[in-house]
C-alpha cells in the first residue's frame, strides 16, 4: 500500500505517462499519406476515382457490374427478429383489426420488404410488410437485424 503523498503522486504520474504513450503510439507510428499523381485529372476527379477503387460501392450504379451489382441487391435485404413472447400475428393489413393470416414464433428471423406508418401499437406506429408473404406485422414486436427497412413506395 502506498503511504506517502509523494509516492501516490509518482504513481499517478507514471500511470498518466503510460496512458499517454498508449494513446499516442498508433498515431505516431502511422506512415505519412502518399501524394497522389493527378495526371490529366482535375483535383475534384482524382480523389473520387481513388476512393472508388478502394470502395466500389462509391462508384455510380451504372459503373458497377457482376458481383458488385449483386452485392448492392443484398444490401436491401431487411431482416428482423420476433420479440413477442407469445408469438406475433401476421395481419392482412397494417392494423390490429385486420384478419390474422398466421403467427410467427418468438425468436423467428423474418425478411422485411418495407415499412409504413399506421395504427399505433404500444407507442410504435410502424408496421412491416413481410417479404415473400402478403402480410403485415407490428414493428413494436420486431427488432431489426441490420439496417431498418425503408418506407414502402406508393404505387
CSV table of C-alpha atoms in Angstrom, one decimal:
chain,number,residue,atom,x,y,z
A,1,UNK,CA,0.0,0.0,0.0
A,2,UNK,CA,1.3,3.4,-1.0
A,3,UNK,CA,1.7,5.6,2.1
A,4,UNK,CA,3.3,8.9,1.3
A,5,UNK,CA,1.8,11.7,-0.8
A,6,UNK,CA,4.9,11.8,-2.9
A,7,UNK,CA,4.7,8.1,-3.7
A,8,UNK,CA,1.0,8.5,-4.7
A,9,UNK,CA,1.8,11.4,-6.9
A,10,UNK,CA,4.6,9.5,-8.6
A,11,UNK,CA,2.3,6.5,-9.2
A,12,UNK,CA,-0.4,8.7,-10.7
A,13,UNK,CA,2.2,10.5,-12.9
A,14,UNK,CA,3.6,7.1,-14.1
A,15,UNK,CA,0.1,5.9,-14.9
A,16,UNK,CA,-0.7,9.0,-16.9
A,17,UNK,CA,2.5,8.7,-18.9
A,18,UNK,CA,1.7,5.1,-19.8
A,19,UNK,CA,-1.8,6.1,-20.9
A,20,UNK,CA,-0.5,8.9,-23.0
A,21,UNK,CA,2.1,6.7,-24.7
A,22,UNK,CA,-0.6,4.0,-25.4
A,23,UNK,CA,-2.9,6.6,-26.9
A,24,UNK,CA,-0.3,8.4,-29.0
A,25,UNK,CA,1.6,5.3,-30.1
A,26,UNK,CA,-0.6,4.3,-33.1
A,27,UNK,CA,-0.8,8.0,-34.3
A,28,UNK,CA,3.0,8.3,-34.1
A,29,UNK,CA,3.5,5.0,-35.9
A,30,UNK,CA,1.2,5.9,-38.8
A,31,UNK,CA,3.3,6.5,-42.0
A,32,UNK,CA,2.6,9.7,-44.0
A,33,UNK,CA,0.0,9.5,-46.6
A,34,UNK,CA,1.3,9.2,-50.2
A,35,UNK,CA,1.0,12.2,-52.5
A,36,UNK,CA,-1.4,11.4,-55.4
A,37,UNK,CA,-0.2,12.0,-59.0
A,38,UNK,CA,-3.2,13.7,-60.6
A,39,UNK,CA,-2.0,13.2,-64.2
A,40,UNK,CA,-4.7,14.7,-66.5
A,41,UNK,CA,-7.4,14.7,-63.9
A,42,UNK,CA,-8.8,17.7,-62.0
A,43,UNK,CA,-8.5,17.9,-58.2
A,44,UNK,CA,-12.2,17.0,-57.9
A,45,UNK,CA,-12.0,13.9,-60.1
A,46,UNK,CA,-8.9,12.3,-58.6
A,47,UNK,CA,-9.9,11.6,-55.0
A,48,UNK,CA,-13.2,10.2,-56.2
A,49,UNK,CA,-11.6,7.8,-58.6
A,50,UNK,CA,-9.2,6.6,-55.9
A,51,UNK,CA,-12.0,6.2,-53.4
A,52,UNK,CA,-14.0,4.2,-55.9
A,53,UNK,CA,-11.0,1.9,-56.5
A,54,UNK,CA,-10.8,1.2,-52.7
A,55,UNK,CA,-14.6,1.0,-52.2
A,56,UNK,CA,-16.5,0.1,-55.4
A,57,UNK,CA,-19.8,0.9,-53.6
A,58,UNK,CA,-19.0,4.6,-54.1
A,59,UNK,CA,-19.0,4.2,-57.9
A,60,UNK,CA,-22.1,5.2,-59.7
A,61,UNK,CA,-24.6,2.4,-60.1
A,62,UNK,CA,-24.1,2.2,-63.9
A,63,UNK,CA,-20.4,1.7,-63.4
A,64,UNK,CA,-20.9,-1.4,-61.2
A,65,UNK,CA,-21.2,-4.9,-62.7
A,66,UNK,CA,-21.4,-8.5,-61.8
A,67,UNK,CA,-20.6,-9.3,-58.1
A,68,UNK,CA,-20.8,-5.6,-57.2
A,69,UNK,CA,-24.3,-5.3,-58.6
A,70,UNK,CA,-25.5,-8.5,-56.8
A,71,UNK,CA,-23.9,-7.2,-53.5
A,72,UNK,CA,-26.0,-4.0,-53.9
A,73,UNK,CA,-29.2,-6.0,-54.1
A,74,UNK,CA,-28.2,-7.9,-50.9
A,75,UNK,CA,-27.9,-4.5,-49.1
A,76,UNK,CA,-31.6,-4.1,-49.4
A,77,UNK,CA,-32.5,-7.5,-47.7
A,78,UNK,CA,-34.0,-6.2,-44.5
A,79,UNK,CA,-34.4,-8.6,-41.6
A,80,UNK,CA,-35.9,-8.6,-38.1
A,81,UNK,CA,-36.3,-10.9,-35.2
A,82,UNK,CA,-39.7,-11.5,-33.5
A,83,UNK,CA,-39.6,-10.4,-29.8
A,84,UNK,CA,-43.2,-11.0,-28.8
A,85,UNK,CA,-43.1,-13.8,-26.2
A,86,UNK,CA,-46.4,-15.3,-27.3
A,87,UNK,CA,-45.7,-15.0,-31.0
A,88,UNK,CA,-46.5,-12.3,-33.5
A,89,UNK,CA,-49.7,-12.2,-35.6
A,90,UNK,CA,-49.4,-11.7,-39.3
A,91,UNK,CA,-52.2,-9.4,-40.4
A,92,UNK,CA,-53.9,-8.9,-43.8
A,93,UNK,CA,-53.5,-5.1,-43.4
A,94,UNK,CA,-51.3,-2.9,-41.1
A,95,UNK,CA,-53.7,-2.7,-38.2
A,96,UNK,CA,-54.9,-4.9,-35.3
A,97,UNK,CA,-58.5,-5.0,-36.6
A,98,UNK,CA,-57.3,-6.8,-39.8
A,99,UNK,CA,-57.7,-10.5,-40.4
A,100,UNK,CA,-55.0,-12.7,-38.8
A,101,UNK,CA,-53.2,-14.7,-41.5
A,102,UNK,CA,-50.9,-16.6,-39.2
A,103,UNK,CA,-48.5,-16.3,-36.3
A,104,UNK,CA,-44.7,-16.1,-36.2
A,105,UNK,CA,-42.9,-17.7,-33.2
A,106,UNK,CA,-40.7,-15.8,-30.7
A,107,UNK,CA,-37.1,-15.6,-32.0
A,108,UNK,CA,-38.0,-16.2,-35.6
A,109,UNK,CA,-35.9,-14.1,-38.1
A,110,UNK,CA,-38.1,-12.7,-40.8
A,111,UNK,CA,-37.5,-10.9,-44.1
A,112,UNK,CA,-39.0,-7.5,-44.4
A,113,UNK,CA,-39.9,-5.7,-47.6
A,114,UNK,CA,-40.6,-2.2,-46.3
A,115,UNK,CA,-42.4,-0.2,-43.6
A,116,UNK,CA,-45.4,2.1,-43.2
A,117,UNK,CA,-46.9,4.3,-40.5
A,118,UNK,CA,-50.3,3.0,-39.5
A,119,UNK,CA,-52.1,2.1,-36.2
A,120,UNK,CA,-50.1,2.8,-33.1
A,121,UNK,CA,-49.2,-0.3,-31.1
A,122,UNK,CA,-47.8,0.4,-27.6
A,123,UNK,CA,-46.3,3.6,-28.8
A,124,UNK,CA,-44.9,2.4,-32.1
A,125,UNK,CA,-46.8,3.4,-35.3
A,126,UNK,CA,-44.6,1.4,-37.7
A,127,UNK,CA,-45.8,-1.8,-39.5
A,128,UNK,CA,-43.5,-4.0,-41.6
A,129,UNK,CA,-44.6,-5.6,-44.8
A,130,UNK,CA,-43.2,-9.1,-45.0
A,131,UNK,CA,-41.2,-10.1,-48.0
A,132,UNK,CA,-42.4,-13.3,-49.7
A,133,UNK,CA,-45.7,-13.1,-47.9
A,134,UNK,CA,-48.8,-10.9,-48.3
A,135,UNK,CA,-48.9,-9.9,-44.7
A,136,UNK,CA,-48.0,-7.2,-42.1
A,137,UNK,CA,-46.6,-7.3,-38.6
A,138,UNK,CA,-46.3,-4.6,-36.0
A,139,UNK,CA,-42.8,-3.2,-35.8
A,140,UNK,CA,-43.3,-2.9,-32.0
A,141,UNK,CA,-42.6,-6.6,-31.7
A,142,UNK,CA,-39.7,-6.9,-34.2
A,143,UNK,CA,-36.1,-6.0,-33.5
A,144,UNK,CA,-34.2,-5.0,-36.7
A,145,UNK,CA,-31.3,-7.3,-37.7
A,146,UNK,CA,-29.1,-4.8,-39.6
A,147,UNK,CA,-30.4,-1.6,-41.0
A,148,UNK,CA,-34.1,-0.5,-40.6
A,149,UNK,CA,-36.2,-1.1,-43.7
A,150,UNK,CA,-37.1,1.8,-46.0
A,151,UNK,CA,-40.6,3.2,-46.3
A,152,UNK,CA,-42.9,1.5,-48.8
A,153,UNK,CA,-43.3,3.2,-52.2
A,154,UNK,CA,-46.7,4.4,-53.0
A,155,UNK,CA,-47.9,3.0,-56.3
